Amino acid sequence: MNENIKLPEGWKVVRLGEVIEESSQRKKQQDIQVVLTISNVLGFIDQTDFFGRNLSSKDTSNYKVIRKQYFAYNPARINVGSIALNDIYDEAIVSPMYIVFKNKECLLPQYFKYHIQRKIFNFQVINSTTGSVRESLNFSRLITLNFILPPLPEQHKIAEILETVDNAIEKTDAIIEKYKRIKQGLMQDLLTRGIDENWQIRNEKTHKFKDSPLGMIPEEWEVVRLGVIGKIVSGSTPDTSKPQFWNGEIVWITPDDLSKQKKFIYTSQRKISKEGLFSCAARIIPKNSVVLSSRAPIGYLAIVKTNYTTNQGCKSIIINKDFYDEEFLYYSLHQYINKMISLGSGTTFNEINKNQLSKLDIKIPNSLPEQERIATVLSQIDEAIEKEKSYKEKLEGIKKGLMEDLLTGKVRVNHLIEEECIDEIG
């Protein structure tokens, strides 16, 4: 462990073998319903990684028992070196490929759970693996790794602080997922039924609907081709061997820029110069156009908030703003991603071309104000989601800083422990 830190008094560096020990208990004849699997390469398991099965004793004759507060460890193959704490189930089983171990009395499992999330620990694991064809990290080698061990009271307090932040992150995740479910339901209703002048979602009892090539739609809607809604433009790439074509001022969008799946894009990872633009078939696309990835993969979408151009992996839709709203189209096109994928072709990768996109049928309100109302509602729910995502990122940053400070002893928790003792005595 090459951490250039001075450890506080009472802290020490030990080998893992001094604080953990292997548990090799095998499954008995009685059924244990829950099978655990390590699927999180960050080094810990959350509840979504557990799954239950009804397995016969024959199926699990070699499976290992993992009790609550025990760890499972993956010594080889995929996710080599991953370690997971079972802090949910009283008793479960894991595949024979895993090694099960538990903490000794001097180590708190919750504290160790956070230590194994540190980058420096993962660095130790990676540097300790062996094998050219199949990498592995045997338990006998794992236990030689170094580990910072504070006194138990400080382990308790550190784990308690970090768990508080984790709980806040989990609650924020739950809120984000709730908003996403609400958005999914709203999109289903708004993009098939629409909103009337009173901001009410239409229904068959109070509004008229008609048949269309895309099923029943409100009487106030129509089905039009995407090429009618806007002009579709392909992109191009300047010669990458000529530096004068690159690092200019022109935003150059690729599918990689769209992969973050943000609604709005303001810049790009790479930019091209005017010379680069004129050297190829690329052209300037006006801001507030909708761009989608047309290959590798098909279906990433965004609205670009500046003038830009793209490579040939993207198609842009320059919208006729007299009749159509770009934000409505952005949301609406999400309904047609599977259709676009089915229209795509290609031997190396699936791609949808400009002609195919132009002929794509879209159901859309005849009224521009209704398009704007629908976009407004969905934008509000998107803003709520983004607000929670930003809060989650802030919490994750706080956790990262706390882990660096608390798990190395840079910031002590002694005063908090002393205050608790005084409160208990008082």
Short mmCIF file of C-alpha atoms in Angstrom, two decimals:
data_model
loop_
_atom_site.label_atom_id
_atom_site.label_comp_id
_atom_site.label_asym_id
_atom_site.label_seq_id
_atom_site.Cartn_x
_atom_site.Cartn_y
_atom_site.Cartn_z
CA MET A 1 0.00 0.00 0.00
CA ASN A 2 1.72 3.11 -1.28
CA GLU A 3 -0.35 5.74 0.52
CA ASN A 4 1.83 8.62 1.60
CA ILE A 5 -0.12 9.32 4.77
CA LYS A 6 0.79 9.43 8.40
CA LEU A 7 -1.53 7.19 10.38
CA PRO A 8 -3.09 8.49 13.61
CA GLU A 9 -2.13 6.97 16.93
CA GLY A 10 -3.89 3.65 17.42
CA TRP A 11 -4.22 3.00 13.68
CA LYS A 12 -2.07 0.43 11.96
CA VAL A 13 -1.43 -1.22 8.62
CA VAL A 14 -2.11 -4.96 8.67
CA ARG A 15 -2.32 -7.78 6.18
CA LEU A 16 -5.87 -8.83 5.28
CA GLY A 17 -5.11 -12.28 6.61
CA GLU A 18 -4.89 -10.74 10.09
CA VAL A 19 -8.48 -9.44 10.00
CA ILE A 20 -10.42 -11.94 7.82
CA GLU A 21 -10.71 -15.72 7.64
CA GLU A 22 -12.18 -18.14 5.12
CA SER A 23 -15.49 -19.89 5.78
CA SER A 24 -15.92 -23.13 3.84
CA GLN A 25 -19.31 -24.35 5.11
CA ARG A 26 -21.22 -26.22 2.40
CA LYS A 27 -24.96 -26.30 1.91
CA LYS A 28 -26.78 -28.94 3.93
CA GLN A 29 -29.72 -30.98 2.69
CA GLN A 30 -32.37 -28.48 3.78
CA ASP A 31 -33.24 -25.96 1.08
CA ILE A 32 -31.80 -22.45 1.22
CA GLN A 33 -33.95 -20.42 -1.13
CA VAL A 34 -31.69 -17.46 -1.90
CA VAL A 35 -28.72 -17.68 -4.25
CA LEU A 36 -26.34 -14.71 -4.28
CA THR A 37 -24.26 -13.64 -7.24
CA ILE A 38 -21.62 -10.95 -7.55
CA SER A 39 -22.44 -8.71 -10.48
CA ASN A 40 -21.17 -5.36 -9.27
CA VAL A 41 -17.56 -4.70 -10.21
CA LEU A 42 -17.37 -1.85 -7.69
CA GLY A 43 -16.86 -4.50 -5.06
CA PHE A 44 -20.14 -4.63 -3.16
CA ILE A 45 -23.59 -6.06 -3.66
CA ASP A 46 -26.87 -4.24 -3.33
CA GLN A 47 -30.24 -5.92 -3.04
CA THR A 48 -30.92 -5.83 -6.78
CA ASP A 49 -28.04 -8.25 -7.29
CA PHE A 50 -29.72 -10.98 -5.25
CA PHE A 51 -32.12 -13.43 -6.77
CA GLY A 52 -34.08 -16.34 -5.35
CA ARG A 53 -34.36 -19.80 -6.78
CA ASN A 54 -35.88 -23.09 -5.75
CA LEU A 55 -32.93 -25.41 -6.14
CA SER A 56 -32.72 -29.10 -5.31
CA SER A 57 -29.94 -30.39 -3.07
CA LYS A 58 -28.42 -32.02 -6.16
CA ASP A 59 -28.17 -28.62 -7.86
CA THR A 60 -26.45 -27.07 -4.89
CA SER A 61 -24.39 -29.91 -3.45
CA ASN A 62 -21.20 -27.89 -3.84
CA TYR A 63 -22.67 -24.49 -3.06
CA LYS A 64 -21.27 -22.57 -0.12
CA VAL A 65 -23.25 -21.03 2.70
CA ILE A 66 -22.89 -17.29 3.22
CA ARG A 67 -24.34 -15.93 6.44
CA LYS A 68 -25.29 -12.37 7.19
CA GLN A 69 -22.24 -10.08 7.49
CA TYR A 70 -20.09 -12.61 5.62
CA PHE A 71 -18.35 -11.73 2.36
CA ALA A 72 -18.27 -13.48 -1.01
CA TYR A 73 -15.16 -13.09 -3.11
CA ASN A 74 -14.63 -13.80 -6.80
CA PRO A 75 -11.09 -15.13 -7.33
CA ALA A 76 -11.23 -15.59 -11.11
CA ARG A 77 -12.99 -15.11 -14.42
CA ILE A 78 -15.39 -12.16 -14.87
CA ASN A 79 -15.06 -9.38 -12.31
CA VAL A 80 -11.99 -10.97 -10.76
CA GLY A 81 -11.34 -9.59 -7.30
CA SER A 82 -14.91 -8.43 -6.65
CA ILE A 83 -15.91 -8.64 -3.00
CA ALA A 84 -19.49 -8.45 -1.74
CA LEU A 85 -21.01 -8.14 1.71
CA ASN A 86 -24.22 -10.01 2.46
CA ASP A 87 -25.92 -7.55 4.79
CA ILE A 88 -29.52 -8.50 3.93
CA TYR A 89 -30.08 -12.25 4.24
CA ASP A 90 -29.56 -14.28 7.42
CA GLU A 91 -28.42 -17.22 5.32
CA ALA A 92 -27.94 -17.77 1.59
CA ILE A 93 -25.74 -19.75 -0.77
CA VAL A 94 -23.20 -18.82 -3.42
CA SER A 95 -21.64 -20.66 -6.33
CA PRO A 96 -18.66 -22.90 -5.56
CA MET A 97 -16.56 -20.55 -7.72
CA TYR A 98 -16.74 -17.94 -4.95
CA ILE A 99 -14.74 -17.88 -1.76
CA VAL A 100 -16.66 -17.01 1.40
CA PHE A 101 -14.91 -15.28 4.25
CA LYS A 102 -15.81 -13.46 7.44
CA ASN A 103 -14.25 -10.77 9.57
CA LYS A 104 -12.34 -11.39 12.77
CA GLU A 105 -13.34 -9.57 15.94
CA CYS A 106 -10.97 -6.67 15.30
CA LEU A 107 -12.73 -5.75 12.03
CA LEU A 108 -16.24 -4.38 11.50
CA PRO A 109 -17.84 -5.75 8.28
CA GLN A 110 -19.52 -2.43 7.45
CA TYR A 111 -16.18 -0.64 7.72
CA PHE A 112 -14.49 -3.17 5.44
CA LYS A 113 -17.35 -2.76 2.94
CA TYR A 114 -16.32 0.84 2.41
CA HIS A 115 -12.61 0.13 2.38
CA ILE A 116 -12.97 -2.24 -0.58
CA GLN A 117 -14.68 0.53 -2.55
CA ARG A 118 -11.52 2.64 -2.47
CA LYS A 119 -9.62 2.98 -5.73
CA ILE A 120 -6.33 2.17 -4.02
CA PHE A 121 -7.72 -1.17 -2.84
CA ASN A 122 -8.93 -2.02 -6.35
CA PHE A 123 -5.49 -0.99 -7.61
CA GLN A 124 -3.92 -3.50 -5.23
CA VAL A 125 -6.30 -6.20 -6.45
CA ILE A 126 -5.56 -5.53 -10.12
CA ASN A 127 -1.82 -5.54 -9.53
CA SER A 128 -2.01 -8.82 -7.62
CA THR A 129 -3.86 -10.83 -10.27
CA THR A 130 -1.95 -13.48 -12.18
CA GLY A 131 -2.51 -15.42 -15.39
CA SER A 132 -2.35 -14.42 -19.05
CA VAL A 133 -5.31 -16.41 -20.39
CA ARG A 134 -7.51 -16.40 -17.31
CA GLU A 135 -6.73 -13.83 -14.65
CA SER A 136 -7.09 -14.92 -11.05
CA LEU A 137 -6.43 -13.71 -7.54
CA ASN A 138 -6.34 -16.63 -5.14
CA PHE A 139 -7.44 -16.12 -1.58
CA SER A 140 -3.94 -16.93 -0.39
CA ARG A 141 -2.74 -13.92 -2.34
CA LEU A 142 -5.66 -11.69 -1.37
CA ILE A 143 -4.88 -12.02 2.32
CA THR A 144 -1.39 -10.65 1.74
CA LEU A 145 -2.79 -7.26 0.68
CA ASN A 146 -2.33 -4.37 3.08
CA PHE A 147 -5.21 -2.82 4.96
CA ILE A 148 -5.56 0.23 7.24
CA LEU A 149 -7.11 -0.80 10.54
CA PRO A 150 -8.40 1.81 13.01
CA PRO A 151 -9.71 0.93 16.50
CA LEU A 152 -13.21 -0.59 16.55
CA PRO A 153 -14.99 2.50 17.96
CA GLU A 154 -13.69 4.58 15.06
CA GLN A 155 -14.63 1.85 12.57
CA HIS A 156 -18.20 1.98 13.91
CA LYS A 157 -18.42 5.76 13.65
CA ILE A 158 -16.83 5.92 10.18
CA ALA A 159 -19.19 3.24 8.85
CA GLU A 160 -22.15 5.04 10.45
CA ILE A 161 -21.26 8.33 8.74
CA LEU A 162 -20.76 6.73 5.33
CA GLU A 163 -23.95 4.68 5.66
CA THR A 164 -25.86 7.92 6.33
CA VAL A 165 -24.65 9.27 2.99
CA ASP A 166 -25.40 5.95 1.28
CA ASN A 167 -28.95 6.04 2.65
CA ALA A 168 -29.41 9.52 1.23
CA ILE A 169 -28.12 8.31 -2.15
CA GLU A 170 -30.52 5.35 -2.07
CA LYS A 171 -33.47 7.60 -1.24
CA THR A 172 -32.53 9.92 -4.09
CA ASP A 173 -32.28 6.92 -6.42
CA ALA A 174 -35.78 5.89 -5.36
CA ILE A 175 -37.11 9.38 -6.11
CA ILE A 176 -35.44 9.35 -9.54
CA GLU A 177 -36.98 5.98 -10.35
CA LYS A 178 -40.39 7.22 -9.20
CA TYR A 179 -40.15 10.26 -11.48
CA LYS A 180 -39.04 8.02 -14.37
CA ARG A 181 -42.12 5.81 -13.89
CA ILE A 182 -44.33 8.91 -13.82
CA LYS A 183 -42.67 10.18 -17.00
CA GLN A 184 -43.13 6.83 -18.74
CA GLY A 185 -46.84 6.87 -17.94
CA LEU A 186 -47.21 10.51 -19.02
CA MET A 187 -45.45 9.87 -22.32
CA GLN A 188 -47.76 6.95 -23.02
CA ASP A 189 -50.82 9.15 -22.45
CA LEU A 190 -49.61 12.48 -23.82
CA LEU A 191 -48.08 11.12 -27.02
CA THR A 192 -51.16 9.08 -27.92
CA ARG A 193 -54.05 11.15 -26.48
CA GLY A 194 -52.59 14.63 -26.17
CA ILE A 195 -53.73 17.59 -24.06
CA ASP A 196 -56.72 19.79 -24.89
CA GLU A 197 -56.95 23.56 -24.45
CA ASN A 198 -57.83 23.07 -20.76
CA TRP A 199 -54.65 21.04 -20.13
CA GLN A 200 -56.68 17.86 -19.76
CA ILE A 201 -55.55 14.54 -21.21
CA ARG A 202 -58.11 13.44 -23.78
CA ASN A 203 -60.21 10.31 -23.33
CA GLU A 204 -62.79 8.49 -25.43
CA LYS A 205 -65.70 9.61 -23.21
CA THR A 206 -65.14 13.35 -23.67
CA HIS A 207 -63.19 13.65 -26.93
CA LYS A 208 -63.34 12.28 -30.45
CA PHE A 209 -60.74 9.92 -31.86
CA LYS A 210 -60.16 8.63 -35.37
CA ASP A 211 -58.43 5.72 -37.04
CA SER A 212 -54.99 6.22 -38.61
CA PRO A 213 -52.12 4.14 -40.06
CA LEU A 214 -50.66 4.24 -36.51
CA GLY A 215 -53.87 3.31 -34.69
CA MET A 216 -56.46 5.50 -33.00
CA ILE A 217 -55.42 9.14 -32.58
CA PRO A 218 -57.28 12.30 -31.43
CA GLU A 219 -59.39 13.99 -34.09
CA GLU A 220 -57.10 17.02 -33.80
CA TRP A 221 -54.01 14.99 -34.72
CA GLU A 222 -52.57 13.71 -37.98
CA VAL A 223 -49.95 11.26 -39.21
CA VAL A 224 -47.15 12.87 -41.21
CA ARG A 225 -43.79 11.74 -42.46
CA LEU A 226 -40.70 12.87 -40.58
CA GLY A 227 -39.40 14.44 -43.78
CA VAL A 228 -42.41 16.80 -43.72
CA ILE A 229 -41.75 17.87 -40.12
CA GLY A 230 -38.21 18.88 -40.94
CA LYS A 231 -35.35 18.58 -43.38
CA ILE A 232 -33.11 15.62 -42.61
CA VAL A 233 -29.38 16.19 -43.00
CA SER A 234 -26.51 13.70 -42.83
CA GLY A 235 -23.06 14.44 -41.45
CA SER A 236 -19.47 13.91 -42.50
CA THR A 237 -15.92 13.71 -41.11
CA PRO A 238 -12.92 15.83 -42.18
CA ASP A 239 -9.63 14.07 -42.88
CA THR A 240 -8.30 13.11 -39.43
CA SER A 241 -4.70 13.17 -40.70
CA LYS A 242 -4.83 16.92 -41.28
CA PRO A 243 -4.54 18.84 -38.00
CA GLN A 244 -5.70 22.11 -39.60
CA PHE A 245 -9.18 20.58 -39.92
CA TRP A 246 -9.52 20.03 -36.16
CA ASN A 247 -9.63 21.88 -32.82
CA GLY A 248 -11.58 24.75 -34.32
CA GLU A 249 -14.76 26.47 -33.12
CA ILE A 250 -17.44 24.38 -34.84
CA VAL A 251 -19.28 21.89 -32.61
CA TRP A 252 -19.03 18.44 -34.21
CA ILE A 253 -21.52 15.93 -32.80
CA THR A 254 -20.97 12.15 -32.84
CA PRO A 255 -23.03 9.29 -31.35
CA ASP A 256 -20.61 9.33 -28.44
CA ASP A 257 -21.74 12.87 -27.56
CA LEU A 258 -25.34 11.64 -27.62
CA SER A 259 -24.63 8.56 -25.51
CA LYS A 260 -25.02 10.52 -22.26
CA GLN A 261 -28.68 10.84 -23.27
CA LYS A 262 -29.06 14.43 -22.17
CA LYS A 263 -32.02 16.34 -23.59
CA PHE A 264 -29.92 19.37 -24.52
CA ILE A 265 -26.39 19.48 -25.94
CA TYR A 266 -24.39 22.71 -25.83
CA THR A 267 -20.99 21.51 -27.02
CA SER A 268 -19.14 18.40 -28.15
CA GLN A 269 -16.08 16.35 -27.27
CA ARG A 270 -14.37 17.37 -30.51
CA LYS A 271 -14.65 20.44 -32.71
CA ILE A 272 -13.65 21.11 -36.28
CA SER A 273 -12.34 24.20 -38.06
CA LYS A 274 -13.93 26.08 -40.98
CA GLU A 275 -11.32 24.48 -43.22
CA GLY A 276 -12.42 21.07 -41.96
CA LEU A 277 -16.07 21.90 -42.59
CA PHE A 278 -15.44 22.99 -46.17
CA SER A 279 -13.22 19.96 -46.84
CA CYS A 280 -16.05 17.42 -46.47
CA ALA A 281 -19.79 17.02 -46.96
CA ALA A 282 -20.62 18.34 -43.49
CA ARG A 283 -22.77 21.46 -43.22
CA ILE A 284 -23.78 23.85 -40.46
CA ILE A 285 -27.05 22.86 -38.76
CA PRO A 286 -29.01 25.66 -37.05
CA LYS A 287 -29.42 25.53 -33.29
CA ASN A 288 -32.53 23.93 -31.77
CA SER A 289 -32.49 21.16 -34.35
CA VAL A 290 -33.04 17.57 -33.23
CA VAL A 291 -30.13 15.18 -33.74
CA LEU A 292 -30.25 11.38 -33.49
CA SER A 293 -27.65 8.67 -33.77
CA SER A 294 -28.37 6.72 -36.94
CA ARG A 295 -25.86 3.95 -36.27
CA ALA A 296 -23.78 2.38 -33.50
CA PRO A 297 -26.40 2.49 -31.99
CA ILE A 298 -29.60 3.84 -33.53
CA GLY A 299 -31.77 6.02 -31.34
CA TYR A 300 -29.80 8.39 -29.09
CA LEU A 301 -31.60 11.75 -29.24
CA ALA A 302 -30.91 15.36 -28.26
CA ILE A 303 -31.69 18.97 -29.08
CA VAL A 304 -28.55 20.94 -29.89
CA LYS A 305 -28.64 24.45 -28.43
CA THR A 306 -25.96 25.92 -30.70
CA ASN A 307 -25.11 25.84 -34.39
CA TYR A 308 -23.29 22.59 -35.10
CA THR A 309 -22.46 19.83 -37.52
CA THR A 310 -22.16 16.03 -37.14
CA ASN A 311 -20.28 13.01 -38.35
CA GLN A 312 -21.94 10.42 -40.58
CA GLY A 313 -23.18 8.47 -37.54
CA CYS A 314 -25.83 11.12 -36.89
CA LYS A 315 -28.83 12.56 -38.70
CA SER A 316 -30.18 16.04 -37.95
CA ILE A 317 -33.77 17.24 -38.34
CA ILE A 318 -34.03 20.95 -39.16
CA ILE A 319 -37.58 21.55 -38.01
CA ASN A 320 -40.20 23.69 -39.77
CA LYS A 321 -40.86 25.89 -36.74
CA ASP A 322 -44.02 27.42 -38.21
CA PHE A 323 -45.85 24.13 -37.63
CA TYR A 324 -43.77 21.93 -35.37
CA ASP A 325 -42.08 22.13 -31.95
CA GLU A 326 -38.59 20.64 -31.52
CA GLU A 327 -39.15 19.56 -27.91
CA PHE A 328 -42.34 17.73 -28.83
CA LEU A 329 -40.49 15.97 -31.66
CA TYR A 330 -37.65 15.06 -29.29
CA TYR A 331 -40.07 13.31 -26.92
CA SER A 332 -42.18 11.83 -29.71
CA LEU A 333 -39.25 10.20 -31.52
CA HIS A 334 -38.53 8.08 -28.44
CA GLN A 335 -41.66 6.09 -29.36
CA TYR A 336 -40.17 5.16 -32.72
CA ILE A 337 -36.69 3.96 -31.77
CA ASN A 338 -37.58 0.28 -32.16
CA LYS A 339 -39.16 1.07 -35.52
CA MET A 340 -36.02 2.89 -36.63
CA ILE A 341 -33.87 -0.04 -35.51
CA SER A 342 -36.06 -2.45 -37.52
CA LEU A 343 -35.67 -0.26 -40.62
CA GLY A 344 -31.89 -0.20 -40.29
CA SER A 345 -29.55 -2.39 -42.29
CA GLY A 346 -25.84 -3.04 -42.74
CA THR A 347 -23.29 -5.82 -42.49
CA THR A 348 -20.81 -4.16 -40.10
CA PHE A 349 -23.38 -2.32 -37.98
CA ASN A 350 -27.07 -1.48 -38.18
CA GLU A 351 -27.77 1.93 -39.76
CA ILE A 352 -30.87 3.85 -40.82
CA ASN A 353 -30.39 6.16 -43.79
CA LYS A 354 -31.82 9.59 -44.57
CA ASN A 355 -34.39 8.27 -47.03
CA GLN A 356 -35.74 5.74 -44.52
CA LEU A 357 -36.00 8.40 -41.82
CA SER A 358 -37.78 10.79 -44.16
CA LYS A 359 -40.52 8.19 -44.75
CA LEU A 360 -41.01 7.42 -41.02
CA ASP A 361 -44.65 8.08 -40.06
CA ILE A 362 -45.14 10.24 -36.95
CA LYS A 363 -48.42 10.97 -35.15
CA ILE A 364 -48.56 14.60 -34.13
CA PRO A 365 -51.07 17.31 -33.10
CA ASN A 366 -52.12 19.70 -35.88
CA SER A 367 -51.91 22.53 -33.35
CA LEU A 368 -48.49 23.95 -32.50
CA PRO A 369 -49.78 25.16 -29.06
CA GLU A 370 -50.80 21.59 -28.18
CA GLN A 371 -47.35 20.30 -29.13
CA GLU A 372 -45.89 22.96 -26.85
CA ARG A 373 -48.24 22.02 -23.97
CA ILE A 374 -47.19 18.38 -24.19
CA ALA A 375 -43.51 19.35 -24.32
CA THR A 376 -43.98 21.64 -21.30
CA VAL A 377 -45.42 18.87 -19.13
CA LEU A 378 -42.69 16.39 -20.06
CA SER A 379 -40.00 19.05 -19.66
CA GLN A 380 -41.15 19.73 -16.11
CA ILE A 381 -40.81 16.09 -15.13
CA ASP A 382 -37.39 15.98 -16.86
CA GLU A 383 -36.29 19.02 -14.85
CA ALA A 384 -37.33 17.27 -11.65
CA ILE A 385 -35.33 14.17 -12.65
CA GLU A 386 -32.25 16.24 -13.51
CA LYS A 387 -32.51 18.10 -10.20
CA GLU A 388 -32.47 14.80 -8.31
CA LYS A 389 -29.62 13.47 -10.45
CA SER A 390 -27.57 16.57 -9.66
CA TYR A 391 -28.29 16.10 -5.97
CA LYS A 392 -27.21 12.47 -6.23
CA GLU A 393 -23.95 13.49 -7.93
CA LYS A 394 -23.35 15.97 -5.11
CA LEU A 395 -23.92 13.24 -2.52
CA GLU A 396 -21.58 10.89 -4.37
CA GLY A 397 -18.93 13.62 -4.36
CA ILE A 398 -19.42 14.10 -0.62
CA LYS A 399 -19.11 10.35 -0.08
CA LYS A 400 -15.93 10.19 -2.15
CA GLY A 401 -14.37 12.98 -0.12
CA LEU A 402 -15.48 11.47 3.18
CA MET A 403 -14.05 8.08 2.25
CA GLU A 404 -10.71 9.62 1.40
CA ASP A 405 -10.60 11.56 4.67
CA LEU A 406 -12.18 9.09 7.10
CA LEU A 407 -10.69 5.82 5.86
CA THR A 408 -7.15 7.20 5.97
CA GLY A 409 -7.43 9.00 9.31
CA LYS A 410 -6.94 12.44 7.74
CA VAL A 411 -10.14 13.47 9.51
CA ARG A 412 -10.75 11.88 12.90
CA VAL A 413 -14.09 10.99 14.44
CA ASN A 414 -12.81 10.79 18.02
CA HIS A 415 -14.66 13.91 19.13
CA LEU A 416 -17.95 12.43 17.89
CA ILE A 417 -17.34 9.24 19.87
CA GLU A 418 -16.46 11.27 22.97
CA GLU A 419 -19.60 13.37 22.62
CA GLU A 420 -21.74 10.23 22.42
CA CYS A 421 -20.09 8.85 25.55
CA ILE A 422 -20.75 12.10 27.40
CA ASP A 423 -24.39 12.08 26.28
CA GLU A 424 -24.81 8.48 27.48
CA ILE A 425 -23.24 9.29 30.85
CA GLY A 426 -25.33 12.45 31.16
#
